[in-house]
Short mmCIF file of C-alpha atoms and ligand atoms in Angstrom, two decimals:
data_model
loop_
_atom_site.label_atom_id
_atom_site.label_comp_id
_atom_site.label_asym_id
_atom_site.label_seq_id
_atom_site.Cartn_x
_atom_site.Cartn_y
_atom_site.Cartn_z
CA MET A 258 77.32 -5.97 -37.77
CA TRP A 259 78.15 -4.76 -34.19
CA ASP A 260 82.06 -3.84 -35.63
CA ASP A 261 79.98 -1.78 -38.16
CA LEU A 262 77.85 -0.06 -35.49
CA LYS A 263 80.91 0.81 -33.69
CA SER A 264 82.66 2.46 -36.25
CA ARG A 265 79.59 4.24 -36.93
CA GLY A 266 79.43 5.29 -33.22
CA ALA A 267 83.49 6.48 -33.64
CA ALA A 268 82.82 8.25 -36.86
CA ILE A 269 79.79 10.28 -35.36
CA ALA A 270 81.54 10.86 -32.01
CA GLU A 271 82.14 14.79 -32.77
CA ARG A 272 78.78 15.68 -34.70
CA ARG A 273 76.48 17.72 -32.80
CA ILE A 274 72.69 16.51 -32.46
CA GLU A 275 71.76 19.84 -33.63
CA THR A 276 73.20 19.64 -37.12
CA LEU A 277 70.68 16.61 -37.64
CA PHE A 278 67.72 19.15 -37.39
CA GLU A 279 69.10 21.03 -40.53
CA ASP A 280 66.49 18.06 -42.15
CA PRO A 281 63.34 19.50 -41.57
CA ASN A 282 61.48 16.58 -41.16
CA ARG A 283 63.88 15.22 -38.68
CA ALA A 284 61.51 15.64 -35.38
CA ARG A 285 58.73 13.69 -37.30
CA ASP A 286 61.07 11.05 -38.99
CA PHE A 287 62.94 10.17 -35.83
CA SER A 288 59.79 9.47 -33.83
CA VAL A 289 57.30 7.04 -33.15
CA SER A 290 53.39 7.81 -32.43
CA ALA A 291 51.35 4.95 -31.76
CA LEU A 292 48.51 4.14 -29.60
CA GLY A 293 48.20 8.23 -28.45
CA MET A 294 51.45 8.35 -27.82
CA LEU A 295 54.68 10.17 -29.03
CA PHE A 296 57.99 8.88 -28.42
CA ASP A 297 60.56 11.41 -29.80
CA TYR A 298 64.00 10.09 -30.22
CA ALA A 299 65.14 12.92 -32.82
CA LYS A 300 67.59 14.38 -29.74
CA THR A 301 69.85 11.17 -30.25
CA ASN A 302 72.71 11.05 -33.17
CA ILE A 303 71.00 8.49 -34.45
CA ASP A 304 70.57 9.06 -38.40
CA ALA A 305 69.32 7.11 -40.96
CA GLU A 306 71.58 5.03 -41.61
CA THR A 307 72.58 4.30 -38.32
CA ARG A 308 68.75 3.32 -37.49
CA ASP A 309 68.93 0.98 -40.57
CA ALA A 310 72.01 -0.82 -38.99
CA LEU A 311 70.38 -0.93 -35.75
CA ILE A 312 67.22 -2.31 -37.38
CA ALA A 313 69.29 -5.12 -39.25
CA LEU A 314 70.30 -6.09 -35.74
CA LEU A 315 66.48 -6.88 -35.03
CA ASP A 316 66.32 -8.84 -38.70
CA ALA A 317 69.84 -10.73 -37.91
CA ARG A 318 68.62 -11.80 -34.17
CA ASP A 319 65.35 -12.91 -35.79
CA VAL A 320 63.37 -10.61 -32.96
CA ALA A 321 60.13 -11.25 -35.21
CA GLY A 322 60.06 -15.31 -35.04
CA ARG A 323 61.54 -14.96 -31.10
CA ARG A 324 58.52 -12.15 -30.49
CA GLU A 325 55.88 -15.06 -31.86
CA ALA A 326 57.78 -17.58 -30.01
CA MET A 327 56.87 -15.66 -26.66
CA PHE A 328 53.36 -14.94 -27.51
CA SER A 329 52.71 -18.47 -28.64
CA GLY A 330 54.02 -20.11 -25.53
CA THR A 331 57.11 -21.54 -26.90
CA PRO A 332 59.47 -21.93 -23.58
CA ILE A 333 61.60 -19.02 -24.27
CA ASN A 334 63.02 -19.06 -20.81
CA GLU A 335 65.59 -21.83 -21.66
CA THR A 336 67.60 -22.02 -18.72
CA GLU A 337 64.22 -22.95 -16.50
CA GLY A 338 62.73 -24.30 -19.40
CA ARG A 339 59.42 -22.04 -18.92
CA ALA A 340 57.29 -20.30 -21.44
CA VAL A 341 57.12 -16.36 -20.87
CA LEU A 342 53.54 -15.44 -21.21
CA HIS A 343 52.65 -12.48 -19.12
CA THR A 344 50.76 -11.28 -21.94
CA ALA A 345 48.18 -13.74 -21.25
CA LEU A 346 47.02 -12.20 -18.33
CA ARG A 347 46.10 -9.04 -20.52
CA ASN A 348 44.62 -10.78 -23.48
CA LEU A 349 41.44 -9.96 -22.39
CA ASP A 350 39.20 -11.29 -25.63
CA GLY A 351 40.29 -14.76 -24.69
CA ALA A 352 42.00 -15.81 -27.89
CA ALA A 353 43.66 -19.30 -27.40
CA VAL A 354 46.87 -19.02 -26.21
CA THR A 355 48.43 -22.85 -25.74
CA VAL A 356 50.94 -24.10 -23.34
CA GLU A 357 52.05 -27.61 -23.78
CA GLY A 358 48.99 -28.33 -25.86
CA GLN A 359 46.48 -26.57 -23.39
CA ASP A 360 44.76 -23.16 -23.80
CA VAL A 361 45.54 -21.23 -20.67
CA MET A 362 42.93 -18.49 -21.17
CA PRO A 363 39.91 -20.13 -19.79
CA GLU A 364 41.84 -20.07 -16.25
CA VAL A 365 43.26 -16.97 -16.69
CA LEU A 366 40.07 -15.28 -17.34
CA ASP A 367 38.43 -17.43 -14.48
CA THR A 368 41.07 -16.17 -12.06
CA LEU A 369 40.76 -12.60 -13.12
CA GLU A 370 36.97 -12.99 -12.69
CA ARG A 371 37.57 -14.22 -9.38
CA MET A 372 39.80 -11.57 -8.30
CA GLU A 373 36.89 -9.14 -9.57
CA GLY A 374 34.63 -10.55 -7.55
CA PHE A 375 36.59 -10.61 -4.30
CA ALA A 376 37.82 -6.89 -4.96
CA ARG A 377 34.24 -5.78 -5.14
CA ALA A 378 33.03 -7.44 -2.27
CA VAL A 379 36.26 -6.04 0.03
CA ARG A 380 35.22 -2.48 -1.72
CA SER A 381 31.38 -2.90 -1.17
CA GLY A 382 32.09 -3.96 2.43
CA GLU A 383 30.16 -7.58 1.79
CA TYR A 384 33.56 -9.08 2.69
CA GLN A 385 34.15 -7.85 6.21
CA GLY A 386 37.31 -8.41 9.07
CA GLN A 387 36.36 -9.30 12.41
CA GLY A 388 35.55 -5.56 13.15
CA GLY A 389 33.88 -4.43 9.97
CA ALA A 390 34.28 -3.22 6.59
CA ILE A 391 37.99 -3.54 5.45
CA THR A 392 39.50 -0.18 5.79
CA ASP A 393 43.33 -1.10 4.84
CA VAL A 394 44.77 -3.59 2.51
CA ILE A 395 48.57 -4.80 2.97
CA ASN A 396 50.24 -6.26 0.51
CA ILE A 397 53.33 -8.19 2.04
CA GLY A 398 55.56 -9.10 -1.08
CA ILE A 399 59.04 -8.18 -2.54
CA GLY A 400 60.61 -7.59 -5.56
CA GLY A 401 58.11 -8.47 -8.95
CA SER A 402 55.25 -9.09 -6.11
CA ASP A 403 55.41 -5.54 -4.87
CA LEU A 404 56.91 -2.91 -7.15
CA GLY A 405 54.39 -3.25 -9.96
CA PRO A 406 51.24 -2.81 -7.86
CA ALA A 407 53.52 -0.21 -5.18
CA MET A 408 54.49 1.81 -8.41
CA ALA A 409 51.02 1.80 -9.92
CA ALA A 410 48.85 2.42 -6.72
CA ILE A 411 51.05 5.87 -6.71
CA ALA A 412 50.36 6.27 -10.12
CA LEU A 413 46.77 6.22 -10.40
CA ARG A 414 46.38 7.80 -7.21
CA PRO A 415 43.45 9.87 -8.89
CA TYR A 416 41.14 6.56 -9.72
CA HIS A 417 41.72 5.31 -5.94
CA ASP A 418 38.43 4.97 -4.42
CA GLY A 419 38.88 2.09 -2.64
CA PRO A 420 40.11 0.95 0.93
CA ARG A 421 43.96 2.56 1.85
CA LEU A 422 46.57 0.38 0.42
CA HIS A 423 49.99 -0.08 2.24
CA PHE A 424 53.05 -2.29 0.88
CA VAL A 425 55.52 -3.76 2.91
CA SER A 426 58.55 -5.45 1.16
CA ASN A 427 61.83 -5.05 3.41
CA VAL A 428 62.59 -7.51 5.91
CA ASP A 429 64.08 -4.61 7.98
CA PRO A 430 61.25 -4.56 10.91
CA ALA A 431 61.09 -0.87 10.46
CA ASP A 432 58.80 -1.49 7.30
CA ILE A 433 56.30 -3.98 8.74
CA HIS A 434 56.05 -2.23 11.91
CA ASP A 435 55.73 1.18 10.66
CA THR A 436 52.84 0.05 8.37
CA LEU A 437 51.05 -2.14 11.10
CA SER A 438 51.50 0.73 13.54
CA ALA A 439 48.88 2.84 11.33
CA CYS A 440 46.48 -0.21 10.95
CA ASP A 441 43.47 -1.43 12.65
CA PRO A 442 44.10 -5.38 12.58
CA ALA A 443 40.32 -5.59 12.93
CA THR A 444 39.65 -3.81 9.34
CA THR A 445 42.65 -4.82 7.78
CA LEU A 446 43.25 -7.46 5.17
CA VAL A 447 46.33 -8.59 4.71
CA ILE A 448 47.36 -9.96 1.19
CA VAL A 449 50.72 -12.42 1.10
CA ALA A 450 51.98 -11.87 -2.69
CA SER A 451 54.75 -14.49 -3.34
CA LYS A 452 55.19 -16.64 -6.39
CA THR A 453 56.96 -19.00 -4.81
CA PHE A 454 55.54 -18.62 -1.41
CA THR A 455 59.37 -19.36 0.15
CA THR A 456 60.95 -15.83 -0.09
CA ILE A 457 62.17 -15.12 3.24
CA GLU A 458 61.46 -11.45 3.57
CA THR A 459 57.73 -11.96 2.58
CA MET A 460 57.48 -14.98 4.86
CA THR A 461 58.94 -13.56 7.64
CA ASN A 462 57.12 -10.11 7.31
CA ALA A 463 53.82 -12.35 6.83
CA ARG A 464 54.22 -14.34 9.98
CA THR A 465 55.06 -10.94 12.06
CA ALA A 466 51.79 -9.74 10.42
CA LYS A 467 49.74 -12.69 11.39
CA ALA A 468 51.01 -12.37 15.08
CA TRP A 469 49.96 -8.82 15.12
CA MET A 470 46.26 -9.47 13.71
CA GLY A 471 46.46 -12.76 16.20
CA GLU A 472 46.20 -10.42 19.07
CA VAL A 473 42.96 -8.80 18.11
CA VAL A 474 41.23 -10.94 15.64
CA SER A 475 40.15 -14.93 16.55
CA ASP A 476 40.00 -16.08 12.90
CA THR A 477 42.91 -14.46 11.22
CA GLY A 478 43.09 -16.53 8.24
CA ALA A 479 39.96 -14.95 7.22
CA GLN A 480 41.82 -11.77 6.87
CA PHE A 481 44.46 -13.01 4.69
CA ALA A 482 44.84 -13.80 1.24
CA ALA A 483 47.39 -15.35 -0.83
CA LEU A 484 48.82 -14.53 -4.39
CA SER A 485 51.08 -17.46 -5.37
CA THR A 486 51.58 -20.17 -7.89
CA ALA A 487 52.15 -22.66 -4.43
CA ALA A 488 48.63 -23.54 -3.44
CA ASP A 489 50.07 -26.21 -1.16
CA LYS A 490 52.24 -23.76 0.70
CA THR A 491 49.43 -21.10 0.90
CA ALA A 492 46.95 -23.92 2.80
CA ASP A 493 49.87 -24.37 5.18
CA PHE A 494 49.88 -20.86 6.04
CA GLY A 495 46.11 -21.29 6.88
CA ILE A 496 44.81 -19.36 3.86
CA ALA A 497 41.30 -21.10 2.63
CA PRO A 498 41.23 -21.70 -1.05
CA GLU A 499 38.91 -19.05 -1.77
CA ARG A 500 41.38 -16.32 -1.08
CA VAL A 501 43.94 -18.09 -2.82
CA PHE A 502 44.43 -16.57 -5.85
CA GLY A 503 47.00 -18.75 -8.31
CA PHE A 504 48.99 -17.98 -11.58
CA ALA A 505 51.47 -20.51 -13.52
CA ASP A 506 54.93 -20.53 -13.61
CA TRP A 507 55.28 -18.91 -16.98
CA VAL A 508 54.49 -15.40 -15.53
CA GLY A 509 57.72 -14.32 -14.23
CA GLY A 510 57.97 -12.27 -10.86
CA ARG A 511 58.82 -8.92 -12.29
CA TYR A 512 56.32 -8.97 -15.23
CA SER A 513 53.41 -10.35 -12.96
CA MET A 514 51.43 -7.31 -11.83
CA TRP A 515 48.67 -7.83 -14.63
CA GLY A 516 47.53 -10.84 -12.65
CA PRO A 517 47.02 -11.98 -9.33
CA ILE A 518 50.02 -9.85 -8.49
CA GLY A 519 47.78 -7.02 -9.37
CA LEU A 520 45.02 -7.60 -6.34
CA SER A 521 45.76 -5.03 -4.16
CA LEU A 522 45.58 -2.48 -6.89
CA MET A 523 42.55 -3.96 -8.08
CA ILE A 524 40.83 -3.42 -4.64
CA GLY A 525 42.36 0.23 -4.81
CA ILE A 526 41.41 1.45 -8.05
CA GLY A 527 38.06 -0.96 -8.96
CA PRO A 528 38.09 -3.70 -11.85
CA GLU A 529 36.98 -1.16 -14.16
CA ALA A 530 40.00 1.02 -13.93
CA PHE A 531 42.11 -2.44 -13.36
CA ARG A 532 40.62 -3.70 -16.62
CA ALA A 533 41.44 -0.29 -18.32
CA PHE A 534 44.92 -0.89 -17.21
CA LEU A 535 44.67 -4.58 -19.05
CA ARG A 536 43.56 -3.00 -22.05
CA GLY A 537 46.21 -0.77 -22.32
CA GLY A 538 48.84 -3.21 -21.96
CA GLN A 539 46.96 -5.41 -24.79
CA ALA A 540 46.93 -2.52 -26.79
CA MET A 541 50.58 -2.14 -27.01
CA ASP A 542 50.87 -5.84 -27.60
CA THR A 543 49.00 -5.81 -30.65
CA HIS A 544 51.19 -2.74 -31.56
CA PHE A 545 54.61 -4.40 -30.79
CA ARG A 546 53.35 -7.63 -33.03
CA ALA A 547 51.91 -5.67 -35.88
CA ALA A 548 53.80 -2.33 -36.69
CA SER A 549 57.11 -2.59 -39.16
CA TRP A 550 60.01 -1.99 -37.07
CA GLN A 551 60.61 1.63 -37.55
CA GLU A 552 56.93 2.39 -36.47
CA ASN A 553 57.11 0.23 -33.49
CA MET A 554 57.77 1.65 -30.14
CA PRO A 555 59.25 -0.91 -27.91
CA ALA A 556 61.58 -2.07 -30.76
CA MET A 557 62.67 1.60 -31.44
CA LEU A 558 62.96 2.51 -27.49
CA ALA A 559 65.29 -0.88 -27.48
CA LEU A 560 67.26 0.07 -30.32
CA VAL A 561 67.94 3.75 -29.11
CA GLY A 562 69.28 1.91 -25.78
CA ILE A 563 71.40 -0.42 -27.46
CA TRP A 564 72.77 2.15 -29.47
CA HIS A 565 73.42 4.12 -26.34
CA SER A 566 74.76 1.23 -24.06
CA GLN A 567 76.42 -1.26 -26.07
CA VAL A 568 77.43 0.57 -29.06
CA LEU A 569 78.54 4.25 -27.69
CA GLY A 570 79.00 2.39 -24.22
CA HIS A 571 77.21 4.58 -21.81
CA ALA A 572 76.97 2.67 -18.63
CA THR A 573 73.62 4.08 -17.36
CA ARG A 574 70.63 5.60 -18.36
CA ALA A 575 68.30 7.76 -16.48
CA VAL A 576 64.62 7.45 -16.32
CA LEU A 577 63.03 11.12 -15.46
CA PRO A 578 59.27 11.09 -15.57
CA TYR A 579 57.64 14.73 -15.55
CA ASP A 580 55.16 13.43 -13.74
CA ASN A 581 55.17 13.35 -9.96
CA ARG A 582 52.87 10.03 -9.82
CA LEU A 583 55.55 7.66 -11.69
CA ALA A 584 57.87 8.43 -8.73
CA ARG A 585 58.16 4.79 -8.64
CA LEU A 586 58.65 4.07 -11.98
CA PRO A 587 62.55 3.90 -12.06
CA ALA A 588 62.57 1.64 -8.78
CA TYR A 589 60.13 -0.64 -11.02
CA LEU A 590 62.27 -0.46 -14.37
CA GLN A 591 65.48 -1.12 -12.23
CA GLN A 592 63.89 -4.88 -11.80
CA LEU A 593 62.32 -4.91 -14.75
CA GLU A 594 65.54 -4.32 -16.74
CA MET A 595 68.41 -4.95 -14.54
CA GLU A 596 66.99 -8.30 -13.43
CA SER A 597 66.11 -8.96 -16.82
CA ASN A 598 69.11 -8.28 -18.91
CA GLY A 599 71.73 -7.86 -16.21
CA LYS A 600 73.31 -11.24 -17.31
CA ARG A 601 77.23 -11.89 -18.41
CA VAL A 602 76.42 -14.72 -20.50
CA SER A 603 74.31 -15.55 -23.60
CA MET A 604 71.71 -17.90 -23.67
CA ASP A 605 74.39 -20.84 -24.52
CA GLY A 606 76.38 -20.26 -21.70
CA GLU A 607 78.98 -18.30 -23.53
CA ASP A 608 80.50 -14.76 -22.50
CA LEU A 609 78.49 -12.21 -23.94
CA GLY A 610 81.20 -10.29 -25.68
CA PHE A 611 79.77 -6.76 -24.86
CA GLU A 612 78.03 -4.84 -22.25
CA SER A 613 75.13 -6.43 -20.76
CA GLY A 614 71.90 -4.03 -20.04
CA PRO A 615 72.97 -0.76 -18.33
CA VAL A 616 72.31 0.47 -14.83
CA VAL A 617 69.04 2.60 -14.70
CA TRP A 618 67.90 5.08 -12.29
CA GLY A 619 66.20 8.25 -12.32
CA GLU A 620 63.94 10.44 -9.77
CA PRO A 621 61.04 12.47 -11.17
CA GLY A 622 61.47 16.14 -12.40
CA THR A 623 61.73 18.65 -11.61
CA ASN A 624 63.01 17.05 -8.28
CA GLY A 625 65.98 15.60 -10.13
CA GLN A 626 66.81 19.26 -11.70
CA HIS A 627 67.77 20.23 -8.32
CA ALA A 628 69.79 17.33 -7.18
CA PHE A 629 71.61 15.23 -9.96
CA TYR A 630 71.23 16.97 -12.91
CA GLN A 631 74.29 18.86 -12.71
CA LEU A 632 76.11 15.69 -13.40
CA ILE A 633 73.94 14.92 -16.27
CA HIS A 634 74.96 18.36 -17.88
CA GLN A 635 78.14 19.17 -16.66
CA GLY A 636 79.58 16.04 -15.57
CA THR A 637 82.50 14.13 -17.47
CA ARG A 638 80.07 10.87 -18.31
CA VAL A 639 77.47 10.99 -20.69
CA VAL A 640 74.24 9.64 -19.47
CA PRO A 641 71.30 9.34 -21.89
CA CYS A 642 68.05 10.32 -20.60
CA GLU A 643 64.45 9.31 -21.09
CA PHE A 644 62.03 11.65 -20.55
CA LEU A 645 58.25 10.89 -20.12
CA VAL A 646 55.83 13.97 -19.88
CA ALA A 647 51.87 14.03 -19.74
CA ALA A 648 49.82 16.80 -21.89
CA GLU A 649 47.43 17.05 -19.14
CA GLY A 650 47.58 16.66 -15.16
CA HIS A 651 44.63 15.66 -13.26
CA GLU A 652 44.48 18.98 -10.91
CA GLU A 653 41.88 20.93 -12.05
CA GLY A 654 42.60 25.01 -11.72
CA LEU A 655 46.11 24.19 -11.71
CA GLU A 656 46.79 23.91 -15.38
CA HIS A 657 49.38 26.58 -15.42
CA GLN A 658 51.39 24.93 -12.83
CA HIS A 659 51.27 21.63 -15.03
CA ARG A 660 52.37 23.74 -18.20
CA LEU A 661 55.30 24.90 -16.20
CA LEU A 662 56.34 21.11 -15.64
CA ILE A 663 56.20 20.51 -19.36
CA ALA A 664 58.26 23.35 -19.94
CA ASN A 665 60.77 22.02 -17.67
CA CYS A 666 60.58 18.69 -19.27
CA LEU A 667 61.28 20.16 -22.81
CA ALA A 668 63.84 22.60 -21.40
CA GLN A 669 66.26 19.93 -19.92
CA SER A 670 66.17 17.85 -23.12
CA GLU A 671 67.12 21.28 -25.20
CA ALA A 672 69.74 22.10 -22.86
CA LEU A 673 71.14 18.81 -22.79
CA MET A 674 71.46 18.76 -26.48
CA LYS A 675 72.49 22.50 -27.37
CA GLY A 676 74.42 23.26 -24.11
CA ARG A 677 75.95 26.69 -23.95
CA ASP A 678 79.19 27.30 -25.39
CA PHE A 679 82.40 29.51 -24.14
CA ASP A 680 81.42 32.61 -25.83
CA GLU A 681 77.63 32.70 -24.62
CA ALA A 682 78.61 31.79 -21.13
CA ARG A 683 81.11 34.90 -21.42
CA SER A 684 78.88 37.12 -22.65
CA LYS A 685 76.31 36.05 -19.58
CA VAL A 686 79.02 37.14 -17.18
CA ALA A 687 80.83 39.82 -18.84
CA GLY A 688 79.07 42.72 -17.01
CA LYS A 689 80.11 40.80 -13.79
CA PHE A 690 83.91 40.11 -14.53
CA GLU A 691 86.73 40.78 -16.35
CA GLY A 692 89.99 39.86 -17.50
CA ALA A 693 91.58 36.72 -16.31
CA GLU A 694 88.75 36.41 -13.71
CA LEU A 695 86.10 36.75 -16.58
CA GLU A 696 87.40 33.73 -18.42
CA ARG A 697 87.72 31.77 -15.39
CA GLN A 698 84.05 32.26 -14.49
CA ALA A 699 82.91 31.70 -17.95
CA LYS A 700 84.50 28.65 -17.90
CA HIS A 701 82.39 27.15 -15.36
CA ARG A 702 79.36 28.26 -17.18
CA VAL A 703 79.74 26.10 -20.44
CA PHE A 704 77.54 23.35 -20.85
CA PRO A 705 79.16 20.87 -23.63
CA GLY A 706 75.50 20.12 -24.57
CA ASN A 707 75.54 16.95 -27.39
CA ARG A 708 73.76 14.92 -24.73
CA PRO A 709 71.33 12.64 -26.03
CA SER A 710 67.47 12.34 -24.69
CA THR A 711 64.11 10.76 -25.66
CA THR A 712 61.07 11.70 -24.80
CA LEU A 713 57.96 10.00 -24.43
CA ALA A 714 54.87 12.03 -24.29
CA TYR A 715 51.54 10.91 -23.59
CA PRO A 716 47.95 12.72 -23.10
CA LYS A 717 47.18 11.66 -19.67
CA LEU A 718 48.39 9.51 -16.70
CA ASP A 719 45.00 7.31 -16.58
CA PRO A 720 45.03 3.23 -16.21
CA GLU A 721 45.13 2.33 -19.97
CA THR A 722 48.09 4.79 -20.60
CA LEU A 723 50.00 3.40 -17.89
CA GLY A 724 49.11 -0.17 -19.04
CA LYS A 725 50.43 1.11 -22.60
CA ILE A 726 53.63 2.48 -20.73
CA ILE A 727 54.66 -0.54 -18.71
CA ALA A 728 54.09 -3.10 -21.74
CA LEU A 729 56.14 -0.94 -23.74
CA TYR A 730 59.31 -1.22 -21.43
CA GLU A 731 58.47 -4.98 -20.81
CA HIS A 732 58.95 -5.54 -24.93
CA ARG A 733 61.73 -2.90 -25.14
CA VAL A 734 63.37 -5.31 -22.23
CA PHE A 735 62.54 -8.41 -24.86
CA VAL A 736 63.89 -7.03 -27.59
CA GLU A 737 67.29 -5.82 -26.00
CA GLY A 738 67.40 -9.46 -24.59
CA VAL A 739 66.82 -10.94 -27.93
CA VAL A 740 69.44 -8.86 -29.68
CA LEU A 741 71.95 -9.42 -26.94
CA GLY A 742 71.19 -12.91 -26.99
CA ILE A 743 70.28 -12.76 -23.04
CA ASN A 744 67.76 -15.11 -21.21
CA SER A 745 65.79 -12.17 -19.91
CA TYR A 746 63.45 -14.28 -18.15
CA ASP A 747 65.58 -16.00 -15.28
CA GLN A 748 67.58 -14.46 -12.26
CA TRP A 749 70.14 -16.56 -11.29
CA GLY A 750 72.27 -13.82 -10.17
CA VAL A 751 69.78 -13.01 -6.88
CA GLU A 752 70.82 -16.65 -5.31
CA LEU A 753 74.10 -16.26 -4.16
CA GLY A 754 73.18 -13.33 -1.29
CA LYS A 755 70.13 -15.77 -0.69
CA GLU A 756 72.32 -18.43 0.62
CA LEU A 757 75.02 -16.53 1.85
CA ALA A 758 72.51 -14.58 3.92
CA THR A 759 70.97 -17.97 5.02
CA ALA A 760 74.32 -19.19 6.36
CA LEU A 761 75.30 -16.22 8.27
CA GLN A 762 71.61 -16.02 10.31
CA PRO A 763 73.15 -18.05 13.00
CA ILE A 764 76.46 -16.51 13.13
CA VAL A 765 74.39 -13.00 13.57
CA ASP A 766 72.33 -14.67 16.11
CA GLY A 767 75.51 -15.60 17.93
CA GLU A 768 74.58 -19.22 17.81
CA ARG A 769 77.76 -20.10 15.45
CA SER A 770 81.27 -18.15 15.34
CA ALA A 771 82.44 -16.10 12.57
CA ASP A 772 85.62 -17.83 12.10
CA ASP A 773 85.28 -19.51 8.69
CA LYS A 774 84.02 -16.04 7.39
CA ASP A 775 86.60 -13.63 5.88
CA GLY A 776 88.44 -11.09 8.23
CA SER A 777 86.10 -8.25 6.64
CA THR A 778 82.47 -10.12 7.30
CA ALA A 779 84.01 -11.07 10.72
CA GLN A 780 84.45 -7.79 12.07
CA LEU A 781 81.42 -6.61 10.87
CA VAL A 782 79.60 -8.95 12.75
CA GLY A 783 81.58 -8.54 15.61
CA PHE A 784 80.87 -4.94 15.82
CA LEU A 785 77.47 -5.32 15.01
CA ARG A 786 76.72 -7.81 17.91
CA ALA A 787 78.98 -5.74 20.20
CA ASN A 788 76.69 -2.75 19.79
CA GLY A 789 73.59 -4.52 19.96
CA ALA A 790 72.45 -7.00 17.23
O1 LIG B 1016 64.73 -11.08 -6.69
C1 LIG B 1016 64.49 -12.37 -6.57
C2 LIG B 1016 63.12 -12.49 -6.72
O2 LIG B 1016 62.65 -14.07 -7.08
C3 LIG B 1016 62.53 -12.15 -7.86
O3 LIG B 1016 62.86 -11.95 -9.02
C4 LIG B 1016 60.90 -12.11 -7.45
O4 LIG B 1016 60.20 -10.51 -7.97
C5 LIG B 1016 61.17 -11.71 -5.96
O5 LIG B 1016 62.30 -12.44 -5.98
C6 LIG B 1016 59.93 -12.24 -5.05
O6 LIG B 1016 59.78 -13.49 -5.37
P1 LIG B 1016 58.48 -14.31 -4.95
O7 LIG B 1016 57.22 -13.76 -5.59
O8 LIG B 1016 58.69 -15.93 -5.13
O9 LIG B 1016 58.51 -14.09 -3.33
#
């Protein structure tokens, strides 16, 4: 199957994507419309036969069976023996979801209601700090306990009507210092977000925040809340159970923003808007379970990714939102996709035999156009691009500016596909140069084109739409993982660095010598200590 796809890839290597548009229905037939959104993959070199071959992968890998196993609570995270049920967090109708014989929905909905009660109390001023109503909320967490709400707080800024939100993640003291210095401890709520409540960065920052607050506030514990699966550890930290919002181990960190990890966002935008976000995710779940593969947005997004990454061998993909408020979406997707599918062995521990998931990166347009698009258009490497664009912005009176943004987005995918050949480049500069210099100048202005891109278009970046988009990418990761035979839900690759950091701490502190370290590490420790560490 892979061999067949690879030979298809080789066979179409010289074919221009534009030629596929000789079929007048190309755009319609190579798009998926669902839930008010349009996913257009017509500007790729996928033709009907290739698509059939890609869809055959889904059946060969029993993606449908695996999908139902996920939704119904089977422990598909096999290396950790856990179910994968972030979808239960947005299962707003409460239809039963069973894990080890028990329906988890009553507890999920109960926690959601407790979060809503607390968020309302913070927003209304009923819950107060020592100095009065809460003006600032600081979420301390990292990775999945930070990136989701931090990304969404920016994405949904037009809906923000609660206290100011801050996100501290890095163990670099600059992060917590700069945040704390902008807040009043007497009116600040600190949320410690950590599934395990052991992550060194988060616990270090949480202790720093507690000490900062303790200089002013007599009962610091009363101005702390915790989001965690580890109730014993939150109690040890001094946070009363009524402000602890728990979730089960079947919610992976990078899939957790739908539940308690979303509390800061809920306080910022309000419980109603947060529910709209959940509804969007739930709508995508329903679509993902019901739609045929060709009409299935997450499945087709995944297959386009597999075509570009595993079949054609493009090592990276750029996520390019023409929506400034999605500025943190690429960072969010880096964790979602790379921590999920950056694995070198398959579920059974054998070498994968092909490339794992790609490097994901990006920046919002139009900023990226003036930075790295040069390489995307004229570099020697092909970077498949994924554009996102809203039909409408939020800024009244500036609609013309939004249309300019849209024009830029569409122009980029058109330019990537069409390029500019030598004759056209030559005619552009024919008046300015002549002879050999004209030839030389023209060569610099050639765009090879034939570079693939997809575009996800949606009406407006409101909470429900954001929910649809995030769930879309989650399911894309799932489908890619199943096709590649990867366990998308563990993350052993982050452990080694954590262990070595713990071992290096006493060496950096000067309590132990670096003699047993490699020469480079010892030299770096020496330099940093000699210069003030
Ligand atoms: O980076 C590894 C990781 O375990 C992520 O998967 C997770 O999102 C992050 O650390 C934070 O973990 P926790 O929520 O337990 O503090």
